[in-house]
XYZ file of C-alpha atoms in Angstrom:
478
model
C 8.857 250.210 150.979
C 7.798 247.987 154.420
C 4.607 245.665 153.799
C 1.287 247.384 154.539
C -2.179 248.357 153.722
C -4.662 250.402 154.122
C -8.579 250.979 154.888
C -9.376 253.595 153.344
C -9.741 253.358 149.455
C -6.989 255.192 146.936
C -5.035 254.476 149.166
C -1.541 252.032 148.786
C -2.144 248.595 149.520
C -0.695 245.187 148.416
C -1.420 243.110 145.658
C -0.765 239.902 145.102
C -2.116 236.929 143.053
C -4.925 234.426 144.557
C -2.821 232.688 147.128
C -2.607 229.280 145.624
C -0.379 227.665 148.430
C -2.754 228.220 150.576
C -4.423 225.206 149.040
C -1.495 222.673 150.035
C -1.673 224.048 153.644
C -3.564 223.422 156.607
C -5.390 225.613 157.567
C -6.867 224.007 160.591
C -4.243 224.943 163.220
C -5.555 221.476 164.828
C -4.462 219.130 161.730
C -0.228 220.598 162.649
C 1.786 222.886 160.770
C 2.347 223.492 157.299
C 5.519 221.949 155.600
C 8.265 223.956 156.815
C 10.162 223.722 153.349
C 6.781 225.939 152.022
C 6.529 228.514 154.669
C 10.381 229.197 153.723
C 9.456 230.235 150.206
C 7.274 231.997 150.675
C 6.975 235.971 149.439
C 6.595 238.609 151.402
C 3.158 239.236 151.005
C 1.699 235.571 150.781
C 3.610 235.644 154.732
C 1.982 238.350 155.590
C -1.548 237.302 154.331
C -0.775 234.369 156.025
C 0.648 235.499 159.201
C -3.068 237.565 159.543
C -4.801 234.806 159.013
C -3.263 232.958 162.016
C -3.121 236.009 164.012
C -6.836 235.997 163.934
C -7.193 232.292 163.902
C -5.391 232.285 167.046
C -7.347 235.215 168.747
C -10.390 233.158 168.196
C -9.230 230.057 170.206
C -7.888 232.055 173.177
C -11.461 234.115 173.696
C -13.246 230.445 173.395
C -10.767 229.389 175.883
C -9.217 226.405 173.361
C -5.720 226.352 174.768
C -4.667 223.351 172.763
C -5.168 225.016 169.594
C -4.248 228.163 170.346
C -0.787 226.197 171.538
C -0.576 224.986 168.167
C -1.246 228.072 166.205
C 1.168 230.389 168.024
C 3.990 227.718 167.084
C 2.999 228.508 163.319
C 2.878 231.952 163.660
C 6.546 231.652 165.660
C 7.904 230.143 162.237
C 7.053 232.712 160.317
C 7.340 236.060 162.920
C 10.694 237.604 163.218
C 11.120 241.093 165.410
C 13.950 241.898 162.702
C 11.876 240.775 159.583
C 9.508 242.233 157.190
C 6.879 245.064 158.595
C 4.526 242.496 158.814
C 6.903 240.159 160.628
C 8.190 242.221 162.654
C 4.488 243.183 163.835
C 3.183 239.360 164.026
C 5.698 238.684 166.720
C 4.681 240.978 169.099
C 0.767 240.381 168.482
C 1.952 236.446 169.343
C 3.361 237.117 172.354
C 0.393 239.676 173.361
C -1.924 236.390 172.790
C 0.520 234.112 174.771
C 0.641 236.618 177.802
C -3.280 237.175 177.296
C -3.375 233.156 177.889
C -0.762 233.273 180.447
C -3.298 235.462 182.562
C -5.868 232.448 183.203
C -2.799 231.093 185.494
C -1.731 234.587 187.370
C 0.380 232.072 189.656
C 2.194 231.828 186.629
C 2.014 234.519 185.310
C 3.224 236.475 187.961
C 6.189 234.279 188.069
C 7.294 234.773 185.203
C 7.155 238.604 185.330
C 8.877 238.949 188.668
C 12.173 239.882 187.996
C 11.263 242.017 184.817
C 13.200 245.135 185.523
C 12.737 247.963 183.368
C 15.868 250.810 184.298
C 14.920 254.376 184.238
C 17.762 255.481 182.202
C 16.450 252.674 178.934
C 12.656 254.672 179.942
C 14.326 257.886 178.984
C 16.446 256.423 176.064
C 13.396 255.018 174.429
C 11.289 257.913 174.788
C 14.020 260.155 172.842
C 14.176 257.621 170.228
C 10.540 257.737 169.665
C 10.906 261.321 169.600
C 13.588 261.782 166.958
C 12.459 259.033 164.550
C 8.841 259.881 164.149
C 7.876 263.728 163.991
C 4.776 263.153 165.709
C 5.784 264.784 168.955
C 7.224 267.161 167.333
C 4.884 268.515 165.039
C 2.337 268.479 168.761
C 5.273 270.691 170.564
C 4.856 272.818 167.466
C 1.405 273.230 168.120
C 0.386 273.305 171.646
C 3.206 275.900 171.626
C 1.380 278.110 168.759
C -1.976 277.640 170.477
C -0.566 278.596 174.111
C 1.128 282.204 172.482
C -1.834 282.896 170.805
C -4.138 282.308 173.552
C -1.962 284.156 175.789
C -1.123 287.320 174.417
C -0.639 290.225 176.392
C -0.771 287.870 179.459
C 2.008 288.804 181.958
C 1.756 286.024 183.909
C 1.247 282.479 182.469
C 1.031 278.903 184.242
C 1.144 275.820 182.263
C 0.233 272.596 183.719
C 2.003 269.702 181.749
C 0.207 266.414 182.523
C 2.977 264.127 181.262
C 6.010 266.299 182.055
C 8.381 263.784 180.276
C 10.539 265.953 178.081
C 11.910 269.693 178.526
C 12.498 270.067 174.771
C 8.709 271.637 174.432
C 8.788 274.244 177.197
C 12.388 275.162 175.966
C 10.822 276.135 172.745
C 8.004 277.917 174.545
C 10.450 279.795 176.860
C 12.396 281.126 173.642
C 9.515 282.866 171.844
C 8.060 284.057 174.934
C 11.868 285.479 175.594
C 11.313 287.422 172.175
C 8.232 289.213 173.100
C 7.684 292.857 172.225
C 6.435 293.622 175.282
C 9.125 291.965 177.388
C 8.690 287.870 178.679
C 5.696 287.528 180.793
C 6.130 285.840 184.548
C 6.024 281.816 184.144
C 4.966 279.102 185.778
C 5.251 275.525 184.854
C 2.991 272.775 186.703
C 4.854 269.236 185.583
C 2.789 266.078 186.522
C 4.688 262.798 186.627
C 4.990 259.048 188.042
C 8.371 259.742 188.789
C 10.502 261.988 190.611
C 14.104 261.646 188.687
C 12.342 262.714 185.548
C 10.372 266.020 187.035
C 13.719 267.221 188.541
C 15.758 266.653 184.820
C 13.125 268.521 183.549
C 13.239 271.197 186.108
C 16.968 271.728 185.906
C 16.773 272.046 181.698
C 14.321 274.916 182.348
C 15.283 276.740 185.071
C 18.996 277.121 183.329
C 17.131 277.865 179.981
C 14.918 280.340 181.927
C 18.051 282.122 183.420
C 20.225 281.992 180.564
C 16.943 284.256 178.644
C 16.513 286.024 181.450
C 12.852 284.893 181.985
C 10.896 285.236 185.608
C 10.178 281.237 185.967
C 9.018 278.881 188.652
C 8.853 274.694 188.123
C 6.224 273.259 190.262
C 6.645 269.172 190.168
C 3.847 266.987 190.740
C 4.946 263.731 191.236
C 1.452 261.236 190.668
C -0.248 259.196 188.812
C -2.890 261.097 186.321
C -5.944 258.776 187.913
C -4.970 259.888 191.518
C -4.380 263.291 190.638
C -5.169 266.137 193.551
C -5.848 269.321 192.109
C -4.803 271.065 194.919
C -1.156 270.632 194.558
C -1.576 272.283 190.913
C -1.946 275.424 192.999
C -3.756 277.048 190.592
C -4.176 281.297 191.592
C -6.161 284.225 190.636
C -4.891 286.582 188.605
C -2.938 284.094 186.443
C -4.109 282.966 182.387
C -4.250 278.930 182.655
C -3.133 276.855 179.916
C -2.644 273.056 180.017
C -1.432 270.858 177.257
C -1.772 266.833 176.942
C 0.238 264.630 174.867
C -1.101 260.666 174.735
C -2.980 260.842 178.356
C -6.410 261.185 178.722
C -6.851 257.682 176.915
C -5.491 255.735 180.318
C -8.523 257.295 182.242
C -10.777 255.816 180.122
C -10.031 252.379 182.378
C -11.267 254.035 185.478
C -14.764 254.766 183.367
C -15.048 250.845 182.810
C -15.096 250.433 186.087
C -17.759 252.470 187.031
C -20.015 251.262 184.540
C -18.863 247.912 185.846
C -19.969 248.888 189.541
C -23.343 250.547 188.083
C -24.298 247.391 185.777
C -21.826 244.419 186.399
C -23.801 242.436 183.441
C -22.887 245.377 180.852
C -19.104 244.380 180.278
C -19.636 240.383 181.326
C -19.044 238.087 178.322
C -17.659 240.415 175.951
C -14.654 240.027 174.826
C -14.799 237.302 173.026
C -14.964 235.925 169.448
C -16.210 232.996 167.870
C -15.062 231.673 164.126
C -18.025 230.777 162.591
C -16.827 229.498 159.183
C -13.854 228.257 157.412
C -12.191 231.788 156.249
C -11.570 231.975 152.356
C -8.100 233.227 151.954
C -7.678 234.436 148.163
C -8.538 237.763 148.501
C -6.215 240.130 146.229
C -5.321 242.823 149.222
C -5.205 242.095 152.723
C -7.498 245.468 153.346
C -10.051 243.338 150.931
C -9.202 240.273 153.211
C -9.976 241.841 157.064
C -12.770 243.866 156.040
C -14.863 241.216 154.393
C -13.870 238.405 156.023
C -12.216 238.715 159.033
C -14.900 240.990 160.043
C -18.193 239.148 159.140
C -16.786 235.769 159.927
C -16.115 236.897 163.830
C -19.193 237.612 165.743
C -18.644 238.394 169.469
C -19.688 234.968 172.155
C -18.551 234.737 175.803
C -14.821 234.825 176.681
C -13.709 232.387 178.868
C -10.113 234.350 179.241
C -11.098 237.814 180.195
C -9.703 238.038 183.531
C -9.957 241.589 184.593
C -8.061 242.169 187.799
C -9.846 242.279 191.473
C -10.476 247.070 191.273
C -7.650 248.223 192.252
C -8.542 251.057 194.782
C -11.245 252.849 192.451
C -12.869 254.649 194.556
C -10.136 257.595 194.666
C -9.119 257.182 191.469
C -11.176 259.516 188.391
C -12.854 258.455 185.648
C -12.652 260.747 182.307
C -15.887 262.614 183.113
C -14.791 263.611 186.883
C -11.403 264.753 185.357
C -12.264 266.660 182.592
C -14.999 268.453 184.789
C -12.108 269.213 187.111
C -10.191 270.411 184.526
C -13.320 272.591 183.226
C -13.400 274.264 186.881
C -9.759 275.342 186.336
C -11.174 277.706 183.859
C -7.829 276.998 181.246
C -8.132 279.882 178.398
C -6.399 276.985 176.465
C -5.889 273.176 177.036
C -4.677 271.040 173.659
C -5.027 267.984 173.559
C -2.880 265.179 171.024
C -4.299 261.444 171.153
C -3.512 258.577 169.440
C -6.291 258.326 166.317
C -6.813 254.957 166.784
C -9.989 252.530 168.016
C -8.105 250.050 170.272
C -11.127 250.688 173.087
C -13.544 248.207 171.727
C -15.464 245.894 173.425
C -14.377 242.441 171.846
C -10.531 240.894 171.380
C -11.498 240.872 168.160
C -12.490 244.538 167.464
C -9.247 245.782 168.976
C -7.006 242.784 167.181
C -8.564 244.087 163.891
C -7.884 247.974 164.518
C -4.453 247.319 166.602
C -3.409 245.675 163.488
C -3.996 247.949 161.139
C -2.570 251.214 163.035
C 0.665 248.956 164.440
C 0.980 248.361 160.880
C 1.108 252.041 159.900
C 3.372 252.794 162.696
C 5.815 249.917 162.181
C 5.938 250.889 158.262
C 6.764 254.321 158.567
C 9.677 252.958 160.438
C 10.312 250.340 157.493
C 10.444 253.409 155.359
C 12.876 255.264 157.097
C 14.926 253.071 159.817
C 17.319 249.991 158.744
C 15.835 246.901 159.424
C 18.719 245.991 161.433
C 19.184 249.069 163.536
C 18.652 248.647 167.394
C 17.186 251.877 168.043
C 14.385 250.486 165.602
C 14.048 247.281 167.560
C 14.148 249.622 171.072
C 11.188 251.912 169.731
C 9.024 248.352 168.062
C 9.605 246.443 171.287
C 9.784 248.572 174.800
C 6.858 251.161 172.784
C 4.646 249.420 170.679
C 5.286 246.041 171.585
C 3.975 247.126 175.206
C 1.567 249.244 173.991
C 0.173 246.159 172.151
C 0.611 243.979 174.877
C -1.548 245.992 176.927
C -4.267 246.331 174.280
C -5.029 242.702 173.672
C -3.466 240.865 176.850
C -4.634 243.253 179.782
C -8.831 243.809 180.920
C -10.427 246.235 183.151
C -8.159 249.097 185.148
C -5.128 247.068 183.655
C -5.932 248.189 180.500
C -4.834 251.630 179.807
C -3.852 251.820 175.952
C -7.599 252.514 175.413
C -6.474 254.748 172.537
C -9.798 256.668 170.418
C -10.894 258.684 167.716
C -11.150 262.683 167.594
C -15.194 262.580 167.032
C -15.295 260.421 170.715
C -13.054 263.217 172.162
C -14.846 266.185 170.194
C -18.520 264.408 172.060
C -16.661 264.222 175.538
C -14.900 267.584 175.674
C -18.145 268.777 174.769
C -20.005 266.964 177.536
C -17.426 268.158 179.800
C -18.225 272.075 179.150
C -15.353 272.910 176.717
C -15.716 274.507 173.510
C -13.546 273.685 170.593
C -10.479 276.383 169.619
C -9.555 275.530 165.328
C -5.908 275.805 165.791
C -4.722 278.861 163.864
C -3.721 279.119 159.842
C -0.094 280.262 161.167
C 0.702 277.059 163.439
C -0.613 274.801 160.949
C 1.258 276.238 158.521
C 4.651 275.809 160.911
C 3.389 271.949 161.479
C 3.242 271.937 157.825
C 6.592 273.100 156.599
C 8.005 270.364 159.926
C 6.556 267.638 158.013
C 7.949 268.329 154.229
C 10.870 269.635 156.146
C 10.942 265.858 157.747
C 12.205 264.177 153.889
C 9.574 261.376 153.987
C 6.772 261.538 151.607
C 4.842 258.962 153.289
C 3.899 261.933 155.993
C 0.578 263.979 155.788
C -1.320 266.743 157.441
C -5.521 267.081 158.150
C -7.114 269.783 158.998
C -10.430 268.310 160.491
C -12.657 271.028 161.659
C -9.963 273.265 162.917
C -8.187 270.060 164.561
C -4.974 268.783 163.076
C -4.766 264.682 162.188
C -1.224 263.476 161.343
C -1.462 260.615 159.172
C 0.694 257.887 157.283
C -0.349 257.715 153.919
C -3.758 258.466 154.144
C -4.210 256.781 157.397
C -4.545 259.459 160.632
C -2.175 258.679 163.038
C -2.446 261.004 165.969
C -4.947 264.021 166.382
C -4.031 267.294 167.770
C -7.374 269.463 169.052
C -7.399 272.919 171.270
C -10.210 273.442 173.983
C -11.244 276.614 175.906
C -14.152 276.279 178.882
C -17.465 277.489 177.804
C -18.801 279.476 181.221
């Protein structure tokens, strides 16, 4: 089982005795390293207790803007950090490089140097994307039911249009097409609306359906939109008359929560100034018998927020046609959708402070990263692909990037529940019989670590008893 903890109580954390090498070390990151021989022989869990102290340690001296220490504390945490170690390993390196590249910012000369030539090929996108896919059965278990939630919602209807916001994989609207195929009273006329960046990865998914579609025998149209969700004209969803409206997104809405910072920016510049910062106000005690024990009492209390000398948010890139969450979802309310789900990340990376989003990115990475621990060799490169080009970025973009850069703004369901309901949409509780399908996928899956929450008729997937991801169905009130 990978290192890892949890918040919530009864639920599996680690234990270890009071930490009493932490006496013999430095825990200054100014007064140089700790004896290298020690760090070596160290367990598991003392490294990992350690490597959070230094994480947050670190964090602190790059939102005062103390770039000497901060130097000297990421080359402790690169002794210990490994992205083919422990869980906690593993995680540490790629929360030190997000705090390097958050530094590397102050210089965007530099920066962008550095960056230039980064090349990321289409065909390792796609890869990664199925790999996330097949080892966690998050996406699958949403597929499962949006799917359930679009039938339901839709019977009787002969003729349907989906719009897909992220129209990244086929594999759902295969699934759709087959039980639609099966209906008693013959397949009903459908249209699919696929929103994406790119145009390679609208027309694979177009040419999966439109064989599917003719080898069931199903009257089917694919409608690509290629765009970016912010820029979005609803126009080209060509939404008619006559047709039921159903639209499903998986892990979007969060990015258009950068455009809203922006606008609060332009409405009160002081609101957002100076706060993203910490400030270490004491010397941290560090024998606290779980780590949960550890960053709730300590971490938390010890950091209070003070001006950040290393927030640079970039110059607003072209906001004024861009949409904030409230101008989209009210768009999408005018639609009139008889259905729209919705699955999010159940996470708090949006907070104000380094230091908020540090503490929560930690704990949910952690989650993530262990379920892979669980299930995944330590040494296999599909592991490494998912931890690095997924989360790694993800991460990066969390604690390195400010303002419309910053798009990983991920929430929980209650913030969602208050803005659908702002926006005009009334909650739909997902049904007994696709729950009970998600269900069965998840002891089906052979990993006990894997649970199901209903939450008010909304679905939380969680590790353990952490929630993971939230699945939630939406219908506009008129």
């Amino acid at each position: 089982m990978g290192f890892m903890w949890q918040q919530e109580e009864g639920s599996s954390s680690v234990t270890s005795s009071p930490l009493q090498l932490f006496s013999m070390m430095s825990l200054s990151p100014s007064l140089g390293s700790p004896n290298n021989l020690l760090l070596r022989e160290m367990k598991s869990e003392e490294r990992g207790l350690y490597l959070i102290h230094l994480l947050l340690t670190c964090a602190n001296h790059v939102a005062a803007g103390n770039l000497e220490n901060a130097n000297t504390t990421l080359e402790q945490i690169s002794l210990l950090a490994s992205p083919d170690g422990d869980t906690m390993q593993r995680i540490a390196a790629y929360f030190m490089e997000s705090l390097a590249d958050r530094i590397l910012k102050t210089w965007p000369g530099i920066h962008r140097a550095l960056n230039s030539t980064r090349v990321t090929m289409l065909s390792e996108e796609i890869l990664v994307q199925k790999l996330f896919f097949e080892l966690f059965p998050f996406l699958k278990v949403a597929y499962v039911l949006t799917n359930q939630a679009i039938i339901e919602a839709m019977e009787g209807e002969k003729v349907i249009h989906v719009i897909d916001l992220n129209a990244a994989e086929a594999a759902q609207w295969i699934a759709l097409l087959q039980v639609l195929s099966a209906r008693p009273e013959g397949p009903p006329h459908l249209r699919i609306t696929g929103i994406h960046q790119k145009k390679e990865i609208l027309d694979q998914v177009a040419h999966r359906l439109t064989e599917e579609a003719e080898k069931l025998d199903i009257p089917f149209q694919f409608n690509p939109v290629v765009s970016k969700l912010e820029n979005l004209d609803f126009d080209k969803l060509r939404v008619k008359t006559g047709e039921a409206l159903a639209i499903s997104s998986i892990l979007q809405l969060h990015s258009l929560l950068a455009w809203d910072d922006e606008a609060l920016k332009r409405k009160s510049p002081r609101l957002l100034k100076g706060s993203s910062g910490i400030h270490l106000q004491r010397v941290l005690p560090l024998s606290q018998s779980t780590l949960g024990d550890m960053l709730e009492k300590d971490m938390v209390n010890g950091y209070t927020a003070s001006p950040d000398s290393t927030s640079s948010s970039p110059a607003s890139l072209t906001t004024s046609n861009s949409m904030n969450m409230e101008s989209f979802l009210s768009a999408l309310w005018g639609l009139s959708p008889k259905v729209m789900v919705v699955t999010e990340q159940d996470c708090n990376h949006n907070g104000p402070t380094l230091m908020d989003r540090l503490l929560e990115a930690l704990y949910s990475y952690a989650a993530l990263f262990d379920c892979l621990e669980s299930t995944v060799s330590r040494t296999s490169l599909e592991r490494l692909r998912v931890e690095k080009m997924i989360f790694g970025e993800e991460i990066k973009n969390i604690i390195a990037c400010e303002g419309t850069e910053r798009k990983e703004r991920h929430e929980k369901l209650e913030k969602w529940f208050q803005r659908f309901d702002q926006a005009g949409f009334g909650n739909v509780p997902l049904s007994y019989y696709g729950m009970l399908q998600a269900r069965r996928f998840i002891q089906s899956y052979g990993c006990e670590g894997y649970r199901m929450r209903d939450e008010n008729g909304c679905v939380l997937i969680c590790w353990q008893d952490r929630p993971m991801f939230s699945i939630s169905a939406w219908r506009s009130r008129k």
